[in-house]
C-alpha cells in the first residue's frame, strides 16, 4: 500500500518551512467534495499564455506509467498529461483541496448509499493525443493493468477493495497472458463504469483520483514485455503530452492539441512547453533561483531548499514572493515496538521523555516543520490538535517519565537510518531518554535497509523513527495502515506492531463511515490510540520550502499531493 510512497517520499530529503511568510502554500487545509463541476477551469487572474516553464529536480522519475506511479514529484508531472476519474482541485478562495470529477462528470455516485457500489459516467469530448476517443472500457483496462504482479508499483486500494483481500492478485493477475480486459468487480456500459466493492468504502472517490483509474486503450497496449514504454510516454488525456524524454537528462512536454478545456474543471495549459531538467542537486537549484538569471527566471525547484540555504533564503525579503511553502502530508513518528516494549507505563514514559524541540532543532529547526503531538497531520480532514503527553516547550518531562518508570531503568534499542540528518537527530533523543532513566543502545542502519529492517515483525529494535503521509486527506489512509493488526507482516506499515482486536474493529468501522461524519471519529481515535496504547511518539508535522523564478506564477504547494503543483502555472 502506501509504504512504497513513504520510502520514496521520506527519502527525498526536501527542506521544509514553518516560519516563512510566502503566500503560495495552499495545502494546509483539508479538502471537501464538490459533487459536480464542469469545465473549463476558472481562469487564473492575470495569467498569460506562452513561454517555457522549467522544473528543476535532481533525480529522474522512477515511473510515469500512471498505474505504477506512486511518488509525489512524478504525480505532479503526470497530472499535466494523465487524467483520472476524479481529482483534487485547489480552491484559491479557501485554500482547500476539493474532490471533483475529472474524466468523470462528478466525484462518483454511491448507487445504493452503502459505500459498496460506485458509478462514474465519463464526460463527452475526451480524447487521447492521437485524437481517438477515451472510453469507460479504457478506464477498466487501466484498472485491470494494476492487478498485474509485474506492474504492482502503484497504489493497491482499489484492487484490494474490489476483491476484499490484500492478496488481490491471487486469482486474477491482470489483462495479460489471457486475462480478461475488465477486472473482477468492475462493469462497463457505454460511457459508464461501475465498481462493486466487497465492503463499504465511502472514501472510494479519493482512491479514484490515483493513477489506478487512468485510462489505457487495450488496442494500443504493447504488451507486458514492453510495458516500460508507458514510463516514457503515458497515453495523454490532459493538456500536455511527452514530446521528448531523455532519461536522466530532460523531459519535454508540449500541448496536447486534442485536450478540450471544456471537459476539464481543473487544469490550464498556459505555458507552451514544460521542461523537466534532471541532475542539479538542491543546493545548485536554490543558488540558480536566488540568482534569477536567464531561463532560471522561468524555473521552479521541486526538490526544495537544502538546510544549509534555508536561513539565507528566509532572511532575504526579496525572495518572499517567490517562496513555495506549505505542509507536506507527512508526520514523522518515533515508533515504539509494542511487542518488545509491552508495558503501557514504559511507553507513556517514552512519550513524556522525548525532547521534540531538540529533535526538530537537530534536523533543521523551524525550517523543517512544526512539533507534532497528534497522529493525524494538519492536512487531514478532522485534524484536532491535542497533546496527551505535554512538556514545557516540547523539551521533555523527565520527572514525569521517571515517576512512571518507578525506579526502573529499562534498556532500549534505538535504530535509525545512517544519514547525516538522522545522526544529528539521535543525539537529543538519546540524551532525553537517558535523563528520564532509560538506558539506550543505538544502531545505525544503512538508509536503504532501514525501512525493510524495521518493517519485519521480528525486528530486534525498540524505537525507530519513520515518516508516513496520507494518500488522501482523511484518516482512512493514516490510522488503519499504521495500527490495524492485519498490517503486521513483512514490509507492512504497522511499525509499532500494535495488535488490539477492539481497536482494529473500531478502525474498520470508522473506515466504513461517510467521510464528513468520520472526520470527528478519526480525531477521537487519534486521541484514544495515544492515550490508551501510546504506540509511538509524534515528532514533526513536515513542511516544504521551494523557490520559483521571478517570472513564474501560479505554482503552489499542495499538502495533499506533497509537492508543488503546476496545473495553474503561467509565465510573465
Coordinates of C-alpha atoms in Angstrom, one line a residue:
X1 CA 0.0 0.0 0.0
X2 CA 1.4 3.5 0.8
X3 CA 4.6 2.1 2.3
X4 CA 6.0 2.4 -1.2
X5 CA 5.2 6.0 -1.2
X6 CA 6.6 6.6 2.2
X7 CA 10.0 5.0 1.4
X8 CA 10.5 7.2 -1.7
X9 CA 9.0 10.4 -0.3
X10 CA 10.7 10.3 3.0
X11 CA 14.0 9.7 1.3
X12 CA 13.6 12.8 -0.8
X13 CA 15.1 15.0 1.9
X14 CA 13.4 18.2 0.8
X15 CA 13.9 21.1 3.1
X16 CA 10.8 22.4 4.8
X17 CA 9.5 25.6 6.3
X18 CA 7.5 26.6 9.3
X19 CA 8.1 30.4 9.6
X20 CA 8.2 31.7 6.1
X21 CA 5.7 34.3 5.0
X22 CA 5.4 33.3 1.3
X23 CA 1.8 33.1 0.1
X24 CA 2.0 30.1 -2.3
X25 CA 1.3 27.4 0.2
X26 CA -2.3 26.1 -0.3
X27 CA -2.1 22.6 1.0
X28 CA -2.6 23.1 4.8
X29 CA -6.4 23.0 4.9
X30 CA -8.3 19.7 4.5
X31 CA -10.5 19.1 1.5
X32 CA -14.2 18.9 0.8
X33 CA -16.2 17.2 -2.0
X34 CA -17.9 19.2 -4.8
X35 CA -20.2 16.6 -6.4
X36 CA -20.4 18.2 -9.9
X37 CA -18.1 20.7 -11.6
X38 CA -17.9 21.5 -15.3
X39 CA -15.1 22.7 -17.4
X40 CA -13.3 24.8 -18.3
X41 CA -11.4 25.6 -15.1
X42 CA -11.8 29.2 -13.9
X43 CA -9.1 31.5 -15.4
X44 CA -6.2 32.3 -13.2
X45 CA -6.3 36.1 -12.6
X46 CA -3.6 37.8 -14.7
X47 CA -2.5 34.6 -16.4
X48 CA -0.9 34.8 -19.9
X49 CA -0.3 32.1 -22.4
X50 CA 3.1 31.3 -23.7
X51 CA 6.7 30.5 -22.7
X52 CA 8.6 27.5 -21.3
X53 CA 8.2 26.6 -17.6
X54 CA 11.3 24.7 -16.4
X55 CA 11.1 22.3 -13.4
X56 CA 14.5 21.5 -11.7
X57 CA 14.9 18.2 -10.0
X58 CA 17.9 16.1 -9.1
X59 CA 16.7 12.5 -9.7
X60 CA 14.9 11.0 -12.7
X61 CA 11.4 9.7 -12.4
X62 CA 11.1 6.0 -11.4
X63 CA 7.7 5.7 -13.2
X64 CA 5.4 7.9 -15.3
X65 CA 3.2 4.9 -16.1
X66 CA 0.0 6.0 -14.2
X67 CA -0.7 2.6 -12.8
X68 CA 2.8 2.2 -11.5
X69 CA 3.5 5.8 -10.4
X70 CA 3.4 6.4 -6.6
X71 CA 5.8 9.3 -5.9
X72 CA 4.9 12.9 -5.3
X73 CA 7.0 14.6 -7.9
X74 CA 6.0 12.1 -10.6
X75 CA 2.4 12.6 -9.7
X76 CA 2.7 16.4 -10.1
X77 CA 4.0 16.0 -13.6
X78 CA 1.7 13.1 -14.5
X79 CA -1.3 15.3 -13.7
X80 CA -0.3 17.5 -16.6
X81 CA -0.6 14.6 -19.0
X82 CA -2.8 12.0 -17.4
X83 CA -6.4 12.3 -16.2
X84 CA -8.2 10.0 -13.7
X85 CA -11.8 9.5 -12.8
X86 CA -11.6 12.2 -10.0
X87 CA -9.1 14.7 -8.9
X88 CA -8.3 17.1 -6.0
X89 CA -8.7 20.7 -7.2
X90 CA -7.2 23.6 -5.4
X91 CA -9.8 26.3 -4.5
X92 CA -7.8 29.6 -4.4
X93 CA -10.6 31.3 -2.5
X94 CA -10.5 29.0 0.5
X95 CA -7.1 27.3 0.2
X96 CA -8.9 23.9 0.4
X97 CA -8.4 20.9 -1.8
X98 CA -11.8 19.9 -3.3
X99 CA -12.6 16.5 -4.7
X100 CA -14.2 16.8 -8.2
X101 CA -14.9 14.7 -11.2
X102 CA -12.0 14.7 -13.7
X103 CA -12.7 12.3 -16.5
X104 CA -16.0 11.6 -14.8
X105 CA -18.9 14.1 -14.7
X106 CA -18.8 14.1 -10.9
X107 CA -17.0 12.7 -7.9
X108 CA -19.0 9.5 -8.0
X109 CA -22.4 8.1 -7.3
X110 CA -22.8 5.8 -4.2
X111 CA -25.5 3.8 -6.0
X112 CA -27.1 2.0 -3.0
X113 CA -26.0 4.6 -0.4
X114 CA -23.9 1.9 1.3
X115 CA -20.4 2.7 0.1
X116 CA -20.1 -0.6 -1.8
X117 CA -21.2 0.3 -5.4
X118 CA -19.7 3.3 -7.1
X119 CA -20.7 4.6 -10.6
X120 CA -19.0 7.0 -12.8
X121 CA -20.0 8.4 -16.2
X122 CA -17.3 9.8 -18.5
X123 CA -17.6 13.3 -19.9
X124 CA -18.2 13.9 -23.6
X125 CA -15.3 15.0 -25.7
X126 CA -12.5 13.2 -24.0
X127 CA -9.7 12.3 -26.4
X128 CA -6.1 11.0 -26.4
X129 CA -3.2 12.8 -28.1
X130 CA -3.8 10.8 -31.3
X131 CA -7.3 12.1 -31.5
X132 CA -9.0 8.8 -30.5
X133 CA -11.9 8.7 -28.0
X134 CA -11.4 7.9 -24.3
X135 CA -13.8 5.2 -23.2
X136 CA -15.0 3.7 -20.0
X137 CA -13.6 0.4 -21.2
X138 CA -10.2 2.1 -21.3
X139 CA -10.6 3.1 -17.6
X140 CA -11.5 -0.5 -16.8
X141 CA -8.4 -1.7 -18.7
X142 CA -6.2 0.6 -16.8
X143 CA -7.6 -0.8 -13.5
X144 CA -7.0 -4.3 -14.9
X145 CA -3.3 -3.5 -15.5
X146 CA -2.9 -2.5 -11.9
X147 CA -3.6 -6.2 -10.9
X148 CA -0.6 -7.4 -12.8
X149 CA 2.1 -8.5 -10.3
X150 CA 4.9 -7.2 -12.5
X151 CA 3.3 -3.7 -12.5
X152 CA 2.4 -3.6 -8.8
X153 CA 4.5 -0.5 -8.0
X154 CA 1.4 1.8 -7.6
X155 CA -1.3 2.1 -5.0
X156 CA -3.4 -1.1 -4.2
X157 CA -6.5 0.4 -2.6
X158 CA -9.0 -0.2 -5.5
X159 CA -7.7 -3.7 -6.2
X160 CA -8.0 -4.7 -2.5
X161 CA -11.4 -3.1 -2.2
X162 CA -12.7 -4.9 -5.3
X163 CA -11.6 -8.3 -4.1
X164 CA -11.9 -7.9 -0.4
X165 CA -8.3 -9.1 0.3
X166 CA -4.8 -7.9 0.4
X167 CA -3.9 -10.8 -1.9
X168 CA -5.9 -9.2 -4.7
X169 CA -3.9 -10.9 -7.5
X170 CA -4.3 -14.4 -6.2
X171 CA -6.8 -15.4 -8.9
X172 CA -7.0 -12.5 -11.4
X173 CA -3.5 -11.3 -12.4
X174 CA -4.3 -8.6 -15.0
X175 CA -5.2 -8.5 -18.7
X176 CA -2.0 -10.1 -20.0
X177 CA -1.4 -13.8 -20.8
X178 CA -5.1 -14.5 -21.4
X179 CA -6.6 -12.4 -18.5
X180 CA -9.8 -10.5 -19.0
X181 CA -9.6 -6.9 -20.1
X182 CA -12.1 -5.9 -17.3
X183 CA -11.1 -6.8 -13.8
X184 CA -13.4 -8.6 -11.3
X185 CA -15.9 -6.3 -9.6
X186 CA -16.0 -3.8 -12.5
X187 CA -18.7 -3.5 -15.1
X188 CA -18.8 -1.2 -18.1
X189 CA -21.9 0.1 -20.1
X190 CA -21.3 2.7 -22.7
X191 CA -19.7 5.7 -21.0
X192 CA -20.4 4.4 -17.5
X193 CA -18.1 2.3 -15.3
X194 CA -19.3 0.8 -12.0
X195 CA -17.2 -0.6 -9.2
X196 CA -18.7 -3.3 -7.0
X197 CA -16.7 -3.4 -3.8
X198 CA -16.5 -6.3 -1.3
X199 CA -17.2 -4.0 1.6
X200 CA -18.2 -0.4 2.2
X201 CA -15.6 2.2 1.3
X202 CA -17.0 5.8 1.4
X203 CA -13.6 7.2 0.5
X204 CA -13.7 5.5 -2.9
X205 CA -13.9 8.8 -4.7
X206 CA -10.5 9.7 -3.3
X207 CA -8.9 6.4 -4.3
X208 CA -10.3 7.1 -7.8
X209 CA -8.1 10.2 -8.0
X210 CA -5.0 8.0 -8.0
X211 CA -3.3 6.7 -11.2
X212 CA -5.1 3.3 -10.9
X213 CA -8.1 4.8 -12.8
X214 CA -6.1 6.4 -15.6
X215 CA -7.4 5.1 -19.0
X216 CA -5.2 2.9 -21.1
X217 CA -6.5 1.8 -24.5
X218 CA -6.1 -2.0 -24.8
X219 CA -5.9 -1.7 -28.6
X220 CA -2.5 0.2 -28.4
X221 CA -1.1 -1.6 -25.3
X222 CA 2.3 -3.0 -26.5
X223 CA 2.0 -5.9 -24.0
X224 CA 3.7 -6.8 -20.7
X225 CA 7.1 -7.3 -22.3
X226 CA 7.1 -3.7 -23.4
X227 CA 5.1 -2.1 -20.5
X228 CA 8.0 0.2 -19.7
X229 CA 7.1 2.2 -22.7
X230 CA 4.4 3.9 -20.7
X231 CA 7.1 5.2 -18.4
X232 CA 8.5 7.3 -21.2
X233 CA 5.2 8.3 -22.9
X234 CA 1.9 7.6 -21.0
X235 CA -1.3 7.9 -23.0
X236 CA -2.0 11.6 -22.7
X237 CA -5.5 12.8 -21.9
X238 CA -4.5 16.1 -20.2
X239 CA -3.3 19.4 -21.6
X240 CA 0.2 18.2 -22.3
X241 CA 1.9 15.2 -23.9
X242 CA 5.5 13.9 -24.0
X243 CA 7.5 15.4 -26.9
X244 CA 10.9 14.0 -25.9
X245 CA 12.3 12.2 -22.9
X246 CA 16.0 11.6 -22.4
X247 CA 16.2 9.5 -19.2
X248 CA 18.4 11.2 -16.6
X249 CA 18.6 14.4 -18.6
X250 CA 15.4 16.0 -19.6
X251 CA 11.6 15.5 -20.1
X252 CA 9.9 17.9 -22.5
X253 CA 6.1 18.3 -22.6
X254 CA 4.2 20.1 -25.3
X255 CA 0.5 20.9 -25.6
X256 CA -1.9 18.1 -26.4
X257 CA -4.0 19.6 -29.2
X258 CA -6.8 17.1 -28.6
X259 CA -7.3 18.2 -25.0
X260 CA -10.5 20.1 -24.7
X261 CA -10.6 22.6 -21.8
X262 CA -14.4 22.4 -21.8
X263 CA -14.1 18.9 -20.4
X264 CA -11.6 19.8 -17.7
X265 CA -12.6 21.6 -14.5
X266 CA -9.1 21.7 -13.0
X267 CA -6.2 22.2 -15.5
X268 CA -4.9 25.0 -17.7
X269 CA -2.4 25.0 -20.5
X270 CA -0.8 28.4 -20.1
X271 CA 2.9 27.5 -20.8
X272 CA 3.7 26.5 -24.4
X273 CA 6.1 23.9 -23.1
X274 CA 7.1 22.4 -19.7
X275 CA 10.6 21.1 -19.4
X276 CA 11.9 19.0 -16.5
X277 CA 15.7 19.3 -16.3
X278 CA 17.2 16.5 -14.3
X279 CA 20.5 16.4 -12.4
X280 CA 21.1 19.6 -10.4
X281 CA 21.2 19.0 -6.7
X282 CA 19.0 21.1 -4.3
X283 CA 21.9 23.5 -3.5
X284 CA 22.5 24.1 -7.2
X285 CA 18.8 24.6 -7.8
X286 CA 18.5 27.0 -5.0
X287 CA 21.5 29.1 -5.9
X288 CA 20.3 29.3 -9.5
X289 CA 16.9 30.5 -8.4
X290 CA 18.3 33.0 -6.0
X291 CA 20.5 34.4 -8.8
X292 CA 17.3 34.6 -11.0
X293 CA 19.1 34.9 -14.3
X294 CA 18.2 34.0 -17.9
X295 CA 16.0 30.9 -18.3
X296 CA 16.1 30.3 -14.5
X297 CA 13.6 33.3 -14.1
X298 CA 11.1 30.8 -15.6
X299 CA 12.1 27.9 -13.4
X300 CA 10.9 26.3 -10.2
X301 CA 12.7 23.9 -7.8
X302 CA 10.9 20.7 -7.0
X303 CA 13.5 19.3 -4.5
X304 CA 13.3 22.3 -2.2
X305 CA 15.8 24.5 -0.4
X306 CA 18.5 22.4 1.4
X307 CA 19.0 23.1 5.2
X308 CA 22.3 25.0 4.7
X309 CA 20.5 27.5 2.5
X310 CA 17.3 28.0 4.5
X311 CA 18.5 30.8 6.8
X312 CA 19.8 32.8 3.9
X313 CA 16.5 32.4 1.9
X314 CA 14.3 33.3 4.9
X315 CA 16.5 36.4 5.6
X316 CA 16.2 37.7 2.0
X317 CA 12.9 39.7 1.8
X318 CA 13.3 39.9 -2.0
X319 CA 12.6 36.1 -2.2
X320 CA 9.4 36.0 -0.2
X321 CA 7.1 36.4 -3.2
X322 CA 8.9 33.5 -4.8
X323 CA 8.7 31.0 -2.0
X324 CA 6.5 27.9 -2.5
X325 CA 5.6 26.9 1.0
X326 CA 3.2 24.7 2.9
X327 CA 2.7 21.5 4.8
X328 CA 3.5 18.1 3.5
X329 CA 1.0 15.3 4.2
X330 CA 3.7 13.6 6.3
X331 CA 4.2 13.2 10.1
X332 CA 7.4 11.9 11.5
X333 CA 7.0 9.5 14.4
X334 CA 9.3 7.7 16.8
X335 CA 7.7 4.2 16.6
X336 CA 7.7 2.0 19.7
X337 CA 7.9 -1.7 19.2
X338 CA 4.9 -2.7 21.4
X339 CA 5.9 -6.4 21.3
X340 CA 9.2 -5.6 22.9
X341 CA 8.1 -2.6 25.0
X342 CA 4.9 -4.2 26.2
X343 CA 4.2 -2.1 29.3
X344 CA 2.0 0.9 28.8
X345 CA 3.6 2.8 31.6
X346 CA 7.0 2.4 29.9
X347 CA 5.6 3.6 26.6
X348 CA 4.0 6.6 28.2
X349 CA 7.3 7.3 29.9
X350 CA 9.0 7.4 26.5
X351 CA 6.4 9.9 25.3
X352 CA 7.0 12.2 28.2
X353 CA 10.8 11.8 28.0
X354 CA 11.3 12.7 24.3
X355 CA 12.7 16.2 23.6
X356 CA 10.7 17.0 20.5
X357 CA 12.0 20.6 20.3
X358 CA 15.6 19.2 20.4
X359 CA 14.8 16.7 17.6
X360 CA 13.3 19.5 15.4
X361 CA 16.3 21.7 16.0
X362 CA 18.7 18.9 15.1
X363 CA 17.1 18.2 11.8
X364 CA 17.0 21.9 10.7
X365 CA 14.8 23.8 13.2
X366 CA 11.5 25.5 12.3
X367 CA 12.6 25.4 8.7
X368 CA 11.8 21.6 8.7
X369 CA 8.4 21.7 10.2
X370 CA 6.4 22.0 13.4
X371 CA 6.5 20.0 16.6
X372 CA 3.8 17.3 16.4
X373 CA 1.5 16.0 19.2
X374 CA -1.1 14.1 17.1
X375 CA -1.1 11.1 14.8
X376 CA -3.1 12.9 12.1
X377 CA -1.4 15.7 10.1
X378 CA -2.9 19.2 9.8
X379 CA -3.6 18.3 6.2
X380 CA -6.1 15.7 7.2
X381 CA -9.9 16.3 7.5
X382 CA -10.8 16.1 11.2
X383 CA -7.4 17.1 12.5
X384 CA -7.8 18.4 16.1
X385 CA -4.7 19.5 18.0
X386 CA -4.2 18.0 21.4
X387 CA -1.2 16.8 23.5
X388 CA -1.6 13.6 25.5
X389 CA 1.9 13.9 26.9
X390 CA 2.7 17.6 27.3
X391 CA 6.1 19.0 28.4
X392 CA 7.4 22.6 28.8
X393 CA 8.5 23.9 25.4
X394 CA 8.2 20.4 24.0
X395 CA 11.5 19.7 25.6
X396 CA 10.5 16.6 27.5
X397 CA 9.3 15.9 31.1
X398 CA 11.9 13.6 32.6
X399 CA 10.5 13.8 36.1
X400 CA 7.1 12.6 34.9
X401 CA 8.8 9.8 32.9
X402 CA 10.8 8.7 35.9
X403 CA 7.7 8.6 38.0
X404 CA 6.1 6.2 35.5
X405 CA 9.2 4.0 35.5
X406 CA 9.0 3.7 39.3
X407 CA 12.8 3.4 39.8
X408 CA 13.3 1.0 36.9
X409 CA 16.0 1.7 34.2
X410 CA 14.8 -0.3 31.1
X411 CA 17.3 -0.7 28.2
X412 CA 16.0 0.4 24.8
X413 CA 17.5 -0.4 21.4
X414 CA 17.2 2.6 19.2
X415 CA 17.6 2.1 15.4
X416 CA 17.9 4.9 12.9
X417 CA 19.0 5.4 9.3
X418 CA 22.7 6.2 8.9
X419 CA 22.3 9.6 7.3
X420 CA 23.7 13.0 8.4
X421 CA 20.2 14.2 9.4
X422 CA 19.4 11.1 11.5
X423 CA 22.9 11.0 13.1
X424 CA 22.3 14.6 14.3
X425 CA 18.7 13.8 15.4
X426 CA 19.6 10.7 17.5
X427 CA 21.7 12.8 20.0
X428 CA 18.9 14.8 21.6
X429 CA 16.6 11.8 21.5
X430 CA 19.1 9.6 23.4
X431 CA 20.0 12.3 25.8
X432 CA 16.4 13.0 26.8
X433 CA 15.7 9.2 27.2
X434 CA 18.7 8.9 29.5
X435 CA 17.7 11.9 31.6
X436 CA 14.4 10.1 32.2
X437 CA 16.2 6.9 33.4
X438 CA 16.3 4.8 30.3
X439 CA 19.5 3.0 29.2
X440 CA 19.8 3.3 25.4
X441 CA 21.8 1.3 22.8
X442 CA 21.8 2.9 19.3
X443 CA 22.2 1.1 16.0
X444 CA 22.8 2.9 12.7
X445 CA 21.3 1.0 9.7
X446 CA 22.1 1.7 6.0
X447 CA 19.5 4.1 4.8
X448 CA 18.3 1.7 2.0
X449 CA 18.0 -1.1 4.5
X450 CA 16.3 0.8 7.3
X451 CA 12.6 0.5 6.4
X452 CA 12.8 -3.2 5.4
X453 CA 14.5 -3.9 8.7
X454 CA 12.0 -2.2 11.0
X455 CA 9.1 -3.5 8.9
X456 CA 9.9 -7.0 10.0
X457 CA 7.6 -8.3 12.8
X458 CA 10.5 -10.0 14.4
X459 CA 12.8 -6.9 14.3
X460 CA 15.0 -6.6 17.4
X461 CA 14.6 -2.8 17.9
X462 CA 12.5 -1.0 20.5
X463 CA 12.5 2.5 18.9
X464 CA 12.8 3.8 15.3
X465 CA 11.8 7.0 13.5
X466 CA 9.5 6.7 10.5
X467 CA 7.5 9.1 8.3
X468 CA 4.0 8.5 7.0
X469 CA 1.9 10.5 4.6
X470 CA -1.8 10.2 3.8
X471 CA -2.7 9.2 0.3
X472 CA -5.7 11.5 0.5
X473 CA -6.7 13.8 3.3
X474 CA -8.8 11.6 5.6
X475 CA -7.9 9.3 8.5
X476 CA -8.6 6.3 6.3
X477 CA -5.1 6.3 4.9
X478 CA -3.4 7.1 8.2
X479 CA -4.7 5.3 11.2
X480 CA -5.7 1.9 9.7
X481 CA -2.4 1.4 7.8
X482 CA -0.4 2.3 10.9
X483 CA -2.4 0.5 13.6
X484 CA -4.6 -2.2 12.1
X485 CA -3.4 -5.6 13.4
X486 CA -3.8 -7.1 9.9
X487 CA -0.9 -4.8 8.8
X488 CA 1.6 -6.8 10.8
X489 CA 3.6 -8.6 8.2
X490 CA 7.0 -8.3 6.5
X491 CA 7.1 -5.0 4.6
X492 CA 3.9 -3.9 6.4
X493 CA 3.2 -0.5 7.7
X494 CA 2.1 -1.3 11.3
X495 CA 5.6 -0.5 12.5
X496 CA 4.6 -0.4 16.2
X497 CA 3.3 -4.0 15.9
X498 CA 0.2 -2.9 17.9
X499 CA -2.5 -5.6 17.6
X500 CA -5.7 -4.9 19.6
X501 CA -8.8 -6.6 18.2
X502 CA -11.1 -4.0 19.6
X503 CA -9.1 -1.2 18.0
X504 CA -8.9 -3.0 14.7
X505 CA -12.7 -3.3 14.8
X506 CA -13.1 0.5 15.5
X507 CA -10.7 1.4 12.7
X508 CA -12.7 -0.7 10.2
X509 CA -16.0 0.7 11.5
X510 CA -14.9 4.3 11.0
X511 CA -13.4 3.4 7.6
X512 CA -16.9 2.4 6.6
X513 CA -18.5 5.7 7.7
X514 CA -19.3 8.6 5.3
X515 CA -16.3 10.9 5.0
X516 CA -17.8 14.0 6.8
X517 CA -19.1 12.3 10.0
X518 CA -16.0 10.1 10.0
X519 CA -13.7 13.1 10.5
X520 CA -14.7 13.6 14.1
X521 CA -14.4 9.9 14.8
X522 CA -10.9 9.8 13.3
X523 CA -9.9 12.6 15.7
X524 CA -11.4 10.7 18.6
X525 CA -9.5 7.6 17.6
X526 CA -6.3 9.6 17.3
X527 CA -6.7 10.7 21.0
X528 CA -7.7 7.2 22.2
X529 CA -4.8 5.4 20.5
X530 CA -2.2 7.8 22.0
X531 CA -3.8 7.8 25.5
X532 CA -4.7 4.1 25.8
X533 CA -1.8 2.5 23.9
X534 CA 1.0 5.1 23.4
X535 CA 2.4 3.1 20.4
X536 CA 4.6 5.9 19.2
X537 CA 5.8 9.5 19.7
X538 CA 4.5 12.0 17.1
X539 CA 7.6 14.2 16.4
X540 CA 7.2 16.6 13.5
X541 CA 4.5 17.8 11.0
X542 CA 6.6 18.2 7.9
X543 CA 6.6 21.3 5.7
X544 CA 8.2 22.3 2.4
X545 CA 10.1 25.4 1.2
X546 CA 10.9 25.7 -2.5
X547 CA 11.8 28.6 -4.7
X548 CA 10.5 29.8 -8.1
X549 CA 11.9 32.2 -10.6
X550 CA 10.7 35.8 -10.7
X551 CA 8.6 35.2 -13.9
X552 CA 6.8 32.1 -12.5
X553 CA 3.3 32.4 -11.2
X554 CA 0.5 30.0 -10.1
X555 CA 2.7 27.2 -8.7
X556 CA 1.5 26.2 -5.2
X557 CA 2.4 23.7 -2.6
X558 CA -0.2 21.0 -2.0
X559 CA -0.4 19.4 1.4
X560 CA -2.4 16.6 -0.2
X561 CA -0.1 15.8 -3.0
X562 CA 3.0 16.6 -1.0
X563 CA 4.6 18.5 -3.9
X564 CA 4.4 21.8 -5.7
X565 CA 1.7 21.6 -8.4
X566 CA 1.8 23.2 -11.8
X567 CA -1.7 23.0 -13.4
X568 CA -2.3 26.7 -12.7
X569 CA 1.2 27.9 -13.6
X570 CA 1.9 30.7 -16.0
X571 CA 4.8 32.9 -17.0
X572 CA 5.1 36.7 -17.2

